[in-house]
Amino acid sequence: STQSTGTSQSTSPFIIYKMKLFLLAVLFGASFAHTWMSCPWSFDVDPGRPADTTGPCETENVWHGVKYPNEYKAGDRMKVGWTSNNHAGGWVRIALAPYGQHKTHKAFDDNVMKISCYGHDQRPGGTVYGDCKHPCNARPGCEYQAYEEDNARFDTTVKIPHNLADGDYVLQIKSAMSSHPHFYYSCAKISVTGGNPSLTCPQDKLIVAPKCLKGTAVELKEYTKNSKPGKFCYNKDGPGYIDADMYRVPKNVQCDPRITCAVSIDGKGCKNQDRMKDITNDWKPEQVCGEVKPAPAPTCEDGVKNQGEERIDCGGPCAACPVTMPPTTPADRVYSKFDFQKIAYPSEGYLNGNAIVHVRHKVNGWNLTLFFDRKVEISQYWGGKLLSVNEFKTVYVFKNNSWNGRLGPGSKVTVGFEGKFDLGAVDSPNLMGKDFVQS
């Protein structure tokens, strides 16, 4: 036998982890072609871990045996995040099943909580052909998604249902990001207390998915295939809506889903990203938070689509959306045709538009109105003067210049503009209403 020299010859898990990362970087150019749940802490918190494409979960606590508590009360909000690993586009399905029943896909298929966007780097040039440089502008610890449309930063939050019995549950994410043709699975064990299992709620008929930057391989219908909403109660006394109180601070807000720069194709650049250097433990990635104040509670007058509304501040819990967008068009309108052409770059938030009006009657001065479905910051325009813009920057009214105010039948007038829009949505703003009237 070999005698001990008094010095341990075993290799620490930390050194093994670093060796694994180095080998993977050599083999794959440091680009990890997979993802896993990093908030709450998953079954396997090893940053050099492989992904799981078999599901429904990865092996629980592989080799290192590290376990972190994920303890919640019914009604808490919980941050759910995943590492970008240099990829962008697609969706994430989030489901919850009792621990012990989590070893079948059906357990999660029958208990879906929501579908969210996988995420992408919304900064100009940040996402190219489904790839970005980790952390891809992912949201850091101590911050959280407070509004439904802010859904492109590799995280979301969910509400712990009120009708769960005390015990352990498994939260699952399922995603096929970027150009990957198959799903990746990851799970976390959570403990829940304070629920009311005697409370029953009906199962929703549909799973609603947000508009996201699409992955290039797996369509949204594959995420919803065989998926059913769980019979979860998000109010203390009834069904409720999972994101009605999304503005509340999640219990695990300190968790940082970005994990480490070791999985980035641009390690040096990654370290210069917001607070990446402050993650001191890659196996338990989090930030030290001061007081994290909740976002303002949503209202029907805040100019944000943030509480299950059909459009901004209308529909859902707010008053019904108008069928005809103001201003209404006179029956004897002065134009015969109104075309709107646009060129948009969603990844850069850039929009170029042209409104082309074919005049039917003689006009001595005119006003042209454009009504967008969300905020547009118009910076330059031509063919007219800006007369007014509403406080939400969704309705713009232009008037004629001195040289194009008098128009005869058959004339044509063009008003063009350049603008920017929020990068959280994949689609560019749509024109919901338009008008051209004599002033």
GROMACS .gro file of C-alpha atoms in nm:
model
  439
    1SER     CA    1   0.000   0.000   0.000
    2THR     CA    2   0.102   0.360  -0.044
    3GLN     CA    3   0.191   0.554   0.267
    4SER     CA    4   0.040   0.892   0.332
    5THR     CA    5   0.285   1.180   0.324
    6GLY     CA    6   0.056   1.407   0.521
    7THR     CA    7  -0.038   1.607   0.213
    8SER     CA    8  -0.372   1.537   0.046
    9GLN     CA    9  -0.331   1.420  -0.313
   10SER     CA   10  -0.705   1.447  -0.396
   11THR     CA   11  -0.818   1.704  -0.649
   12SER     CA   12  -1.067   1.957  -0.517
   13PRO     CA   13  -1.407   1.998  -0.688
   14PHE     CA   14  -1.309   2.358  -0.769
   15ILE     CA   15  -0.997   2.249  -0.960
   16ILE     CA   16  -1.191   1.976  -1.141
   17TYR     CA   17  -1.454   2.233  -1.235
   18LYS     CA   18  -1.189   2.467  -1.378
   19MET     CA   19  -1.032   2.180  -1.573
   20LYS     CA   20  -1.373   2.089  -1.717
   21LEU     CA   21  -1.436   2.446  -1.826
   22PHE     CA   22  -1.094   2.464  -1.990
   23LEU     CA   23  -1.148   2.141  -2.184
   24LEU     CA   24  -1.493   2.250  -2.297
   25ALA     CA   25  -1.355   2.586  -2.405
   26VAL     CA   26  -1.089   2.415  -2.614
   27LEU     CA   27  -1.335   2.175  -2.774
   28PHE     CA   28  -1.617   2.418  -2.838
   29GLY     CA   29  -1.450   2.757  -2.860
   30ALA     CA   30  -1.595   2.838  -2.516
   31SER     CA   31  -1.947   2.841  -2.662
   32PHE     CA   32  -2.174   2.617  -2.456
   33ALA     CA   33  -2.451   2.489  -2.682
   34HIS     CA   34  -2.708   2.443  -2.408
   35THR     CA   35  -2.878   2.604  -2.112
   36TRP     CA   36  -3.004   2.521  -1.765
   37MET     CA   37  -3.188   2.683  -1.478
   38SER     CA   38  -2.971   2.899  -1.259
   39CYS     CA   39  -3.243   3.070  -1.051
   40PRO     CA   40  -3.367   2.910  -0.834
   41TRP     CA   41  -3.065   2.684  -0.790
   42SER     CA   42  -3.112   2.372  -0.998
   43PHE     CA   43  -3.058   2.002  -0.934
   44ASP     CA   44  -2.701   2.050  -1.057
   45VAL     CA   45  -2.530   2.379  -0.975
   46ASP     CA   46  -2.193   2.287  -1.129
   47PRO     CA   47  -2.108   2.569  -1.378
   48GLY     CA   48  -1.916   2.320  -1.592
   49ARG     CA   49  -2.205   2.076  -1.610
   50PRO     CA   50  -2.347   1.920  -1.925
   51ALA     CA   51  -2.698   1.995  -2.045
   52ASP     CA   52  -2.988   1.752  -2.045
   53THR     CA   53  -3.176   1.680  -2.368
   54THR     CA   54  -3.362   1.372  -2.241
   55GLY     CA   55  -3.557   1.519  -1.952
   56PRO     CA   56  -3.773   1.570  -1.775
   57CYS     CA   57  -3.491   1.673  -1.538
   58GLU     CA   58  -3.116   1.647  -1.514
   59THR     CA   59  -2.969   1.405  -1.261
   60GLU     CA   60  -3.017   1.545  -0.914
   61ASN     CA   61  -2.699   1.681  -0.754
   62VAL     CA   62  -2.440   1.523  -0.980
   63TRP     CA   63  -2.109   1.410  -0.818
   64HIS     CA   64  -2.043   1.718  -0.604
   65GLY     CA   65  -2.349   1.675  -0.384
   66VAL     CA   66  -2.406   2.048  -0.327
   67LYS     CA   67  -2.759   2.136  -0.214
   68TYR     CA   68  -2.899   2.484  -0.163
   69PRO     CA   69  -3.239   2.546  -0.003
   70ASN     CA   70  -3.515   2.693  -0.219
   71GLU     CA   71  -3.783   2.766   0.039
   72TYR     CA   72  -4.099   2.963  -0.039
   73LYS     CA   73  -4.443   3.041   0.099
   74ALA     CA   74  -4.763   3.025  -0.102
   75GLY     CA   75  -4.814   3.364  -0.265
   76ASP     CA   76  -4.440   3.446  -0.286
   77ARG     CA   77  -4.298   3.556  -0.616
   78MET     CA   78  -3.994   3.364  -0.733
   79LYS     CA   79  -3.730   3.466  -0.985
   80VAL     CA   80  -3.672   3.204  -1.255
   81GLY     CA   81  -3.362   3.251  -1.468
   82TRP     CA   82  -3.131   3.058  -1.698
   83THR     CA   83  -2.783   3.107  -1.839
   84SER     CA   84  -2.770   3.239  -2.196
   85ASN     CA   85  -2.454   3.048  -2.290
   86ASN     CA   86  -2.410   3.275  -2.593
   87HIS     CA   87  -2.747   3.194  -2.751
   88ALA     CA   88  -3.063   3.393  -2.818
   89GLY     CA   89  -3.418   3.348  -2.935
   90GLY     CA   90  -3.695   3.105  -2.857
   91TRP     CA   91  -3.920   3.045  -2.559
   92VAL     CA   92  -3.904   2.882  -2.216
   93ARG     CA   93  -4.188   2.670  -2.079
   94ILE     CA   94  -4.214   2.670  -1.699
   95ALA     CA   95  -4.399   2.393  -1.517
   96LEU     CA   96  -4.439   2.273  -1.158
   97ALA     CA   97  -4.498   1.917  -1.031
   98PRO     CA   98  -4.489   1.750  -0.688
   99TYR     CA   99  -4.154   1.602  -0.593
  100GLY     CA  100  -4.170   1.229  -0.649
  101GLN     CA  101  -4.393   1.273  -0.955
  102HIS     CA  102  -4.127   1.466  -1.143
  103LYS     CA  103  -3.970   1.175  -1.328
  104THR     CA  104  -4.223   1.174  -1.613
  105HIS     CA  105  -4.272   1.432  -1.886
  106LYS     CA  106  -4.650   1.408  -1.840
  107ALA     CA  107  -4.628   1.541  -1.485
  108PHE     CA  108  -4.491   1.867  -1.620
  109ASP     CA  109  -4.696   1.870  -1.941
  110ASP     CA  110  -5.012   1.868  -1.726
  111ASN     CA  111  -4.895   2.144  -1.490
  112VAL     CA  112  -4.765   2.432  -1.699
  113MET     CA  113  -4.741   2.768  -1.522
  114LYS     CA  114  -4.645   2.995  -1.812
  115ILE     CA  115  -4.436   3.040  -2.125
  116SER     CA  116  -4.181   3.321  -2.137
  117CYS     CA  117  -3.918   3.443  -2.383
  118TYR     CA  118  -3.577   3.276  -2.371
  119GLY     CA  119  -3.410   3.614  -2.422
  120HIS     CA  120  -3.172   3.797  -2.652
  121ASP     CA  121  -2.928   4.086  -2.635
  122GLN     CA  122  -3.142   4.385  -2.736
  123ARG     CA  123  -2.852   4.625  -2.768
  124PRO     CA  124  -2.758   4.735  -3.124
  125GLY     CA  125  -2.566   4.450  -3.286
  126GLY     CA  126  -2.596   4.241  -2.970
  127THR     CA  127  -2.776   3.949  -3.134
  128VAL     CA  128  -2.670   3.815  -3.472
  129TYR     CA  129  -2.821   3.501  -3.631
  130GLY     CA  130  -2.938   3.363  -3.299
  131ASP     CA  131  -2.613   3.419  -3.111
  132CYS     CA  132  -2.487   3.676  -2.863
  133LYS     CA  133  -2.193   3.711  -2.629
  134HIS     CA  134  -2.273   3.585  -2.281
  135PRO     CA  135  -2.410   3.735  -2.059
  136CYS     CA  136  -2.602   3.887  -2.353
  137ASN     CA  137  -2.734   4.177  -2.142
  138ALA     CA  138  -2.907   3.930  -1.912
  139ARG     CA  139  -3.057   4.078  -1.597
  140PRO     CA  140  -2.820   4.073  -1.296
  141GLY     CA  141  -2.899   3.976  -0.942
  142CYS     CA  142  -3.092   4.230  -0.731
  143GLU     CA  143  -3.303   4.314  -1.038
  144TYR     CA  144  -3.609   4.134  -1.172
  145GLN     CA  145  -3.873   4.140  -1.443
  146ALA     CA  146  -4.146   4.372  -1.315
  147TYR     CA  147  -4.348   4.416  -1.636
  148GLU     CA  148  -4.468   4.158  -1.885
  149GLU     CA  149  -4.315   4.329  -2.189
  150ASP     CA  150  -3.968   4.336  -2.028
  151ASN     CA  151  -3.922   3.974  -2.129
  152ALA     CA  152  -3.594   3.950  -2.320
  153ARG     CA  153  -3.336   3.931  -2.042
  154PHE     CA  154  -3.312   3.557  -1.972
  155ASP     CA  155  -3.540   3.552  -1.671
  156THR     CA  156  -3.894   3.599  -1.548
  157THR     CA  157  -4.084   3.562  -1.222
  158VAL     CA  158  -4.368   3.330  -1.120
  159LYS     CA  159  -4.608   3.326  -0.829
  160ILE     CA  160  -4.618   3.028  -0.592
  161PRO     CA  161  -4.979   2.906  -0.615
  162HIS     CA  162  -5.201   2.937  -0.306
  163ASN     CA  163  -5.354   2.590  -0.341
  164LEU     CA  164  -5.039   2.383  -0.292
  165ALA     CA  165  -5.011   2.146   0.002
  166ASP     CA  166  -4.704   2.191   0.220
  167GLY     CA  167  -4.417   1.989   0.080
  168ASP     CA  168  -4.155   1.964  -0.190
  169TYR     CA  169  -4.209   2.044  -0.557
  170VAL     CA  170  -4.001   2.048  -0.873
  171LEU     CA  171  -3.989   2.348  -1.102
  172GLN     CA  172  -3.896   2.264  -1.462
  173ILE     CA  173  -3.784   2.477  -1.755
  174LYS     CA  174  -3.795   2.345  -2.111
  175SER     CA  175  -3.635   2.540  -2.395
  176ALA     CA  176  -3.495   2.505  -2.746
  177MET     CA  177  -3.303   2.824  -2.797
  178SER     CA  178  -3.141   2.972  -3.107
  179SER     CA  179  -3.090   2.710  -3.380
  180HIS     CA  180  -3.101   2.404  -3.157
  181PRO     CA  181  -3.345   2.145  -3.293
  182HIS     CA  182  -3.426   1.978  -2.962
  183PHE     CA  183  -3.533   2.079  -2.613
  184TYR     CA  184  -3.312   2.120  -2.309
  185TYR     CA  185  -3.449   2.046  -1.963
  186SER     CA  186  -3.355   2.166  -1.617
  187CYS     CA  187  -3.522   2.139  -1.277
  188ALA     CA  188  -3.503   2.282  -0.928
  189LYS     CA  189  -3.641   2.144  -0.604
  190ILE     CA  190  -3.841   2.392  -0.397
  191SER     CA  191  -4.015   2.360  -0.062
  192VAL     CA  192  -4.353   2.529  -0.019
  193THR     CA  193  -4.546   2.608   0.299
  194GLY     CA  194  -4.859   2.805   0.386
  195GLY     CA  195  -5.084   2.686   0.105
  196ASN     CA  196  -5.449   2.585   0.114
  197PRO     CA  197  -5.489   2.252  -0.072
  198SER     CA  198  -5.867   2.258  -0.021
  199LEU     CA  199  -5.886   2.552  -0.261
  200THR     CA  200  -5.972   2.436  -0.613
  201CYS     CA  201  -5.943   2.624  -0.938
  202PRO     CA  202  -6.046   2.532  -1.293
  203GLN     CA  203  -5.791   2.459  -1.561
  204ASP     CA  204  -5.743   2.733  -1.818
  205LYS     CA  205  -5.816   2.634  -2.175
  206LEU     CA  206  -5.515   2.801  -2.334
  207ILE     CA  207  -5.149   2.868  -2.262
  208VAL     CA  208  -5.074   3.224  -2.368
  209ALA     CA  209  -4.723   3.289  -2.499
  210PRO     CA  210  -4.563   3.631  -2.548
  211LYS     CA  211  -4.411   3.758  -2.870
  212CYS     CA  212  -4.042   3.674  -2.860
  213LEU     CA  213  -3.739   3.669  -3.084
  214LYS     CA  214  -3.795   3.333  -3.248
  215GLY     CA  215  -3.553   3.046  -3.243
  216THR     CA  216  -3.467   2.926  -3.591
  217ALA     CA  217  -3.531   2.554  -3.535
  218VAL     CA  218  -3.824   2.490  -3.297
  219GLU     CA  219  -4.156   2.667  -3.342
  220LEU     CA  220  -4.381   2.785  -3.060
  221LYS     CA  221  -4.638   2.513  -3.131
  222GLU     CA  222  -4.383   2.253  -3.018
  223TYR     CA  223  -4.369   2.420  -2.675
  224THR     CA  224  -4.747   2.404  -2.636
  225LYS     CA  225  -4.784   2.055  -2.782
  226ASN     CA  226  -4.926   1.821  -2.514
  227SER     CA  227  -4.904   2.109  -2.265
  228LYS     CA  228  -5.190   2.195  -2.031
  229PRO     CA  229  -5.219   2.479  -1.778
  230GLY     CA  230  -5.202   2.353  -1.422
  231LYS     CA  231  -5.501   2.392  -1.193
  232PHE     CA  232  -5.322   2.658  -0.994
  233CYS     CA  233  -5.485   2.928  -0.781
  234TYR     CA  234  -5.291   3.255  -0.793
  235ASN     CA  235  -5.535   3.435  -0.564
  236LYS     CA  236  -5.608   3.333  -0.206
  237ASP     CA  237  -5.972   3.280  -0.297
  238GLY     CA  238  -5.967   3.181  -0.663
  239PRO     CA  239  -5.786   3.139  -0.996
  240GLY     CA  240  -5.630   3.484  -1.042
  241TYR     CA  241  -5.352   3.559  -1.293
  242ILE     CA  242  -4.993   3.446  -1.244
  243ASP     CA  243  -4.842   3.784  -1.333
  244ALA     CA  244  -5.103   4.022  -1.191
  245ASP     CA  245  -4.857   4.123  -0.917
  246MET     CA  246  -4.536   4.086  -1.118
  247TYR     CA  247  -4.424   4.424  -0.983
  248ARG     CA  248  -4.359   4.265  -0.640
  249VAL     CA  249  -4.000   4.182  -0.548
  250PRO     CA  250  -3.931   3.807  -0.575
  251LYS     CA  251  -3.798   3.635  -0.265
  252ASN     CA  252  -3.479   3.523  -0.442
  253VAL     CA  253  -3.411   3.857  -0.613
  254GLN     CA  254  -3.040   3.828  -0.519
  255CYS     CA  255  -2.994   3.525  -0.748
  256ASP     CA  256  -2.788   3.607  -1.058
  257PRO     CA  257  -2.875   3.377  -1.351
  258ARG     CA  258  -2.566   3.481  -1.549
  259ILE     CA  259  -2.349   3.248  -1.334
  260THR     CA  260  -1.997   3.309  -1.470
  261CYS     CA  261  -1.787   3.451  -1.754
  262ALA     CA  262  -1.627   3.108  -1.796
  263VAL     CA  263  -1.913   3.014  -2.030
  264SER     CA  264  -1.875   3.326  -2.249
  265ILE     CA  265  -1.712   3.336  -2.592
  266ASP     CA  266  -1.583   3.680  -2.487
  267GLY     CA  267  -1.452   3.625  -2.138
  268LYS     CA  268  -1.270   3.959  -2.119
  269GLY     CA  269  -1.569   4.156  -2.240
  270CYS     CA  270  -1.798   3.959  -2.012
  271LYS     CA  271  -1.607   4.067  -1.703
  272ASN     CA  272  -1.675   4.429  -1.792
  273GLN     CA  273  -2.051   4.374  -1.799
  274ASP     CA  274  -2.273   4.505  -1.521
  275ARG     CA  275  -2.161   4.352  -1.187
  276MET     CA  276  -2.028   4.029  -1.338
  277LYS     CA  277  -1.711   4.072  -1.128
  278ASP     CA  278  -1.927   4.078  -0.814
  279ILE     CA  279  -2.032   3.713  -0.856
  280THR     CA  280  -1.790   3.550  -0.613
  281ASN     CA  281  -1.927   3.194  -0.612
  282ASP     CA  282  -2.007   3.041  -0.953
  283TRP     CA  283  -2.184   2.752  -0.780
  284LYS     CA  284  -2.418   2.986  -0.596
  285PRO     CA  285  -2.435   3.295  -0.820
  286GLU     CA  286  -2.587   3.594  -0.647
  287GLN     CA  287  -2.537   3.961  -0.571
  288VAL     CA  288  -2.537   4.145  -0.240
  289CYS     CA  289  -2.849   4.359  -0.251
  290GLY     CA  290  -2.938   4.665  -0.055
  291GLU     CA  291  -3.305   4.751  -0.029
  292VAL     CA  292  -3.481   4.636  -0.347
  293LYS     CA  293  -3.795   4.844  -0.384
  294PRO     CA  294  -4.092   4.704  -0.575
  295ALA     CA  295  -4.190   4.858  -0.905
  296PRO     CA  296  -4.502   5.077  -0.896
  297ALA     CA  297  -4.822   4.875  -0.896
  298PRO     CA  298  -4.971   4.865  -1.247
  299THR     CA  299  -5.269   5.084  -1.327
  300CYS     CA  300  -5.491   5.140  -1.629
  301GLU     CA  301  -5.332   5.480  -1.682
  302ASP     CA  302  -4.957   5.415  -1.666
  303GLY     CA  303  -4.888   5.380  -2.038
  304VAL     CA  304  -4.746   5.027  -1.996
  305LYS     CA  305  -4.893   4.688  -2.093
  306ASN     CA  306  -4.821   4.524  -1.760
  307GLN     CA  307  -5.120   4.346  -1.607
  308GLY     CA  308  -5.274   4.118  -1.865
  309GLU     CA  309  -5.415   4.398  -2.076
  310GLU     CA  310  -5.510   4.340  -2.438
  311ARG     CA  311  -5.333   4.659  -2.539
  312ILE     CA  312  -5.173   4.945  -2.346
  313ASP     CA  313  -5.412   5.041  -2.063
  314CYS     CA  314  -5.717   4.872  -2.214
  315GLY     CA  315  -5.869   4.528  -2.214
  316GLY     CA  316  -5.824   4.262  -1.947
  317PRO     CA  317  -5.860   4.428  -1.604
  318CYS     CA  318  -5.899   4.770  -1.768
  319ALA     CA  319  -6.183   4.917  -1.971
  320ALA     CA  320  -6.248   4.750  -2.306
  321CYS     CA  321  -6.025   4.865  -2.591
  322PRO     CA  322  -6.201   5.088  -2.845
  323VAL     CA  323  -6.287   4.921  -3.173
  324THR     CA  324  -6.198   5.232  -3.369
  325MET     CA  325  -5.886   5.417  -3.267
  326PRO     CA  326  -5.922   5.796  -3.233
  327PRO     CA  327  -5.951   6.021  -3.413
  328THR     CA  328  -6.239   5.876  -3.613
  329THR     CA  329  -6.236   5.912  -3.989
  330PRO     CA  330  -6.511   6.126  -4.141
  331ALA     CA  331  -6.750   5.939  -4.367
  332ASP     CA  332  -6.661   6.169  -4.655
  333ARG     CA  333  -6.288   6.126  -4.619
  334VAL     CA  334  -6.055   6.330  -4.834
  335TYR     CA  335  -5.824   6.045  -4.933
  336SER     CA  336  -5.878   5.739  -5.148
  337LYS     CA  337  -5.583   5.534  -5.024
  338PHE     CA  338  -5.355   5.543  -4.719
  339ASP     CA  339  -5.047   5.321  -4.731
  340PHE     CA  340  -4.793   5.272  -4.454
  341GLN     CA  341  -4.454   5.121  -4.530
  342LYS     CA  342  -4.190   5.041  -4.272
  343ILE     CA  343  -3.842   4.899  -4.243
  344ALA     CA  344  -3.762   4.770  -3.896
  345TYR     CA  345  -3.466   4.614  -3.720
  346PRO     CA  346  -3.607   4.462  -3.397
  347SER     CA  347  -3.266   4.363  -3.260
  348GLU     CA  348  -3.159   4.729  -3.279
  349GLY     CA  349  -3.494   4.891  -3.199
  350TYR     CA  350  -3.482   5.096  -3.522
  351LEU     CA  351  -3.785   5.188  -3.732
  352ASN     CA  352  -3.810   5.376  -4.062
  353GLY     CA  353  -4.163   5.453  -4.182
  354ASN     CA  354  -4.342   5.625  -4.468
  355ALA     CA  355  -4.710   5.720  -4.475
  356ILE     CA  356  -4.830   5.768  -4.833
  357VAL     CA  357  -5.170   5.930  -4.884
  358HIS     CA  358  -5.356   5.949  -5.216
  359VAL     CA  359  -5.583   6.253  -5.208
  360ARG     CA  360  -5.937   6.225  -5.343
  361HIS     CA  361  -6.068   6.581  -5.292
  362LYS     CA  362  -5.913   6.926  -5.302
  363VAL     CA  363  -5.736   7.003  -4.976
  364ASN     CA  364  -5.623   7.337  -4.830
  365GLY     CA  365  -5.410   7.226  -4.538
  366TRP     CA  366  -5.411   6.884  -4.374
  367ASN     CA  367  -5.337   6.684  -4.059
  368LEU     CA  368  -5.204   6.327  -4.069
  369THR     CA  369  -5.231   6.099  -3.764
  370LEU     CA  370  -5.037   5.780  -3.687
  371PHE     CA  371  -5.143   5.557  -3.392
  372PHE     CA  372  -4.892   5.286  -3.288
  373ASP     CA  373  -4.957   4.988  -3.064
  374ARG     CA  374  -4.667   5.085  -2.838
  375LYS     CA  375  -4.419   5.362  -2.768
  376VAL     CA  376  -4.216   5.498  -3.061
  377GLU     CA  377  -3.951   5.767  -3.017
  378ILE     CA  378  -3.958   5.956  -3.348
  379SER     CA  379  -3.634   6.150  -3.384
  380GLN     CA  380  -3.645   6.270  -3.746
  381TYR     CA  381  -3.931   6.328  -3.989
  382TRP     CA  382  -3.992   6.483  -4.329
  383GLY     CA  383  -4.281   6.580  -4.554
  384GLY     CA  384  -4.466   6.755  -4.272
  385LYS     CA  385  -4.438   6.932  -3.937
  386LEU     CA  386  -4.497   6.761  -3.604
  387LEU     CA  387  -4.813   6.910  -3.458
  388SER     CA  388  -4.856   6.700  -3.143
  389VAL     CA  389  -4.765   6.374  -2.969
  390ASN     CA  390  -4.943   6.212  -2.675
  391GLU     CA  391  -4.770   6.147  -2.342
  392PHE     CA  392  -4.719   5.778  -2.419
  393LYS     CA  393  -4.562   5.856  -2.758
  394THR     CA  394  -4.804   5.627  -2.937
  395VAL     CA  395  -5.008   5.892  -3.125
  396TYR     CA  396  -4.832   6.138  -3.356
  397VAL     CA  397  -5.011   6.415  -3.550
  398PHE     CA  398  -4.834   6.589  -3.839
  399LYS     CA  399  -4.943   6.897  -4.034
  400ASN     CA  400  -4.850   7.017  -4.378
  401ASN     CA  401  -4.547   7.223  -4.466
  402SER     CA  402  -4.600   7.557  -4.638
  403TRP     CA  403  -4.521   7.403  -4.976
  404ASN     CA  404  -4.744   7.093  -4.965
  405GLY     CA  405  -5.061   7.213  -4.794
  406ARG     CA  406  -5.263   7.278  -5.111
  407LEU     CA  407  -5.339   6.952  -5.286
  408GLY     CA  408  -5.565   6.877  -5.580
  409PRO     CA  409  -5.760   6.557  -5.656
  410GLY     CA  410  -5.523   6.274  -5.748
  411SER     CA  411  -5.230   6.428  -5.561
  412LYS     CA  412  -5.007   6.228  -5.332
  413VAL     CA  413  -4.838   6.330  -5.007
  414THR     CA  414  -4.569   6.140  -4.817
  415VAL     CA  415  -4.467   6.184  -4.453
  416GLY     CA  416  -4.164   5.983  -4.343
  417PHE     CA  417  -3.981   5.937  -4.016
  418GLU     CA  418  -3.705   5.756  -3.829
  419GLY     CA  419  -3.757   5.634  -3.476
  420LYS     CA  420  -3.655   5.399  -3.198
  421PHE     CA  421  -3.862   5.154  -2.995
  422ASP     CA  422  -3.810   4.945  -2.685
  423LEU     CA  423  -3.594   4.640  -2.740
  424GLY     CA  424  -3.790   4.402  -2.516
  425ALA     CA  425  -4.023   4.279  -2.793
  426VAL     CA  426  -3.922   4.092  -3.105
  427ASP     CA  427  -4.178   4.252  -3.337
  428SER     CA  428  -4.156   4.616  -3.440
  429PRO     CA  429  -4.443   4.853  -3.352
  430ASN     CA  430  -4.756   4.812  -3.562
  431LEU     CA  431  -4.978   5.089  -3.695
  432MET     CA  432  -5.316   5.045  -3.526
  433GLY     CA  433  -5.486   5.362  -3.646
  434LYS     CA  434  -5.433   5.626  -3.913
  435ASP     CA  435  -5.611   5.931  -4.045
  436PHE     CA  436  -5.574   6.216  -4.290
  437VAL     CA  437  -5.813   6.511  -4.264
  438GLN     CA  438  -5.834   6.867  -4.388
  439SER     CA  439  -5.723   7.110  -4.121
   0.00000   0.00000   0.00000
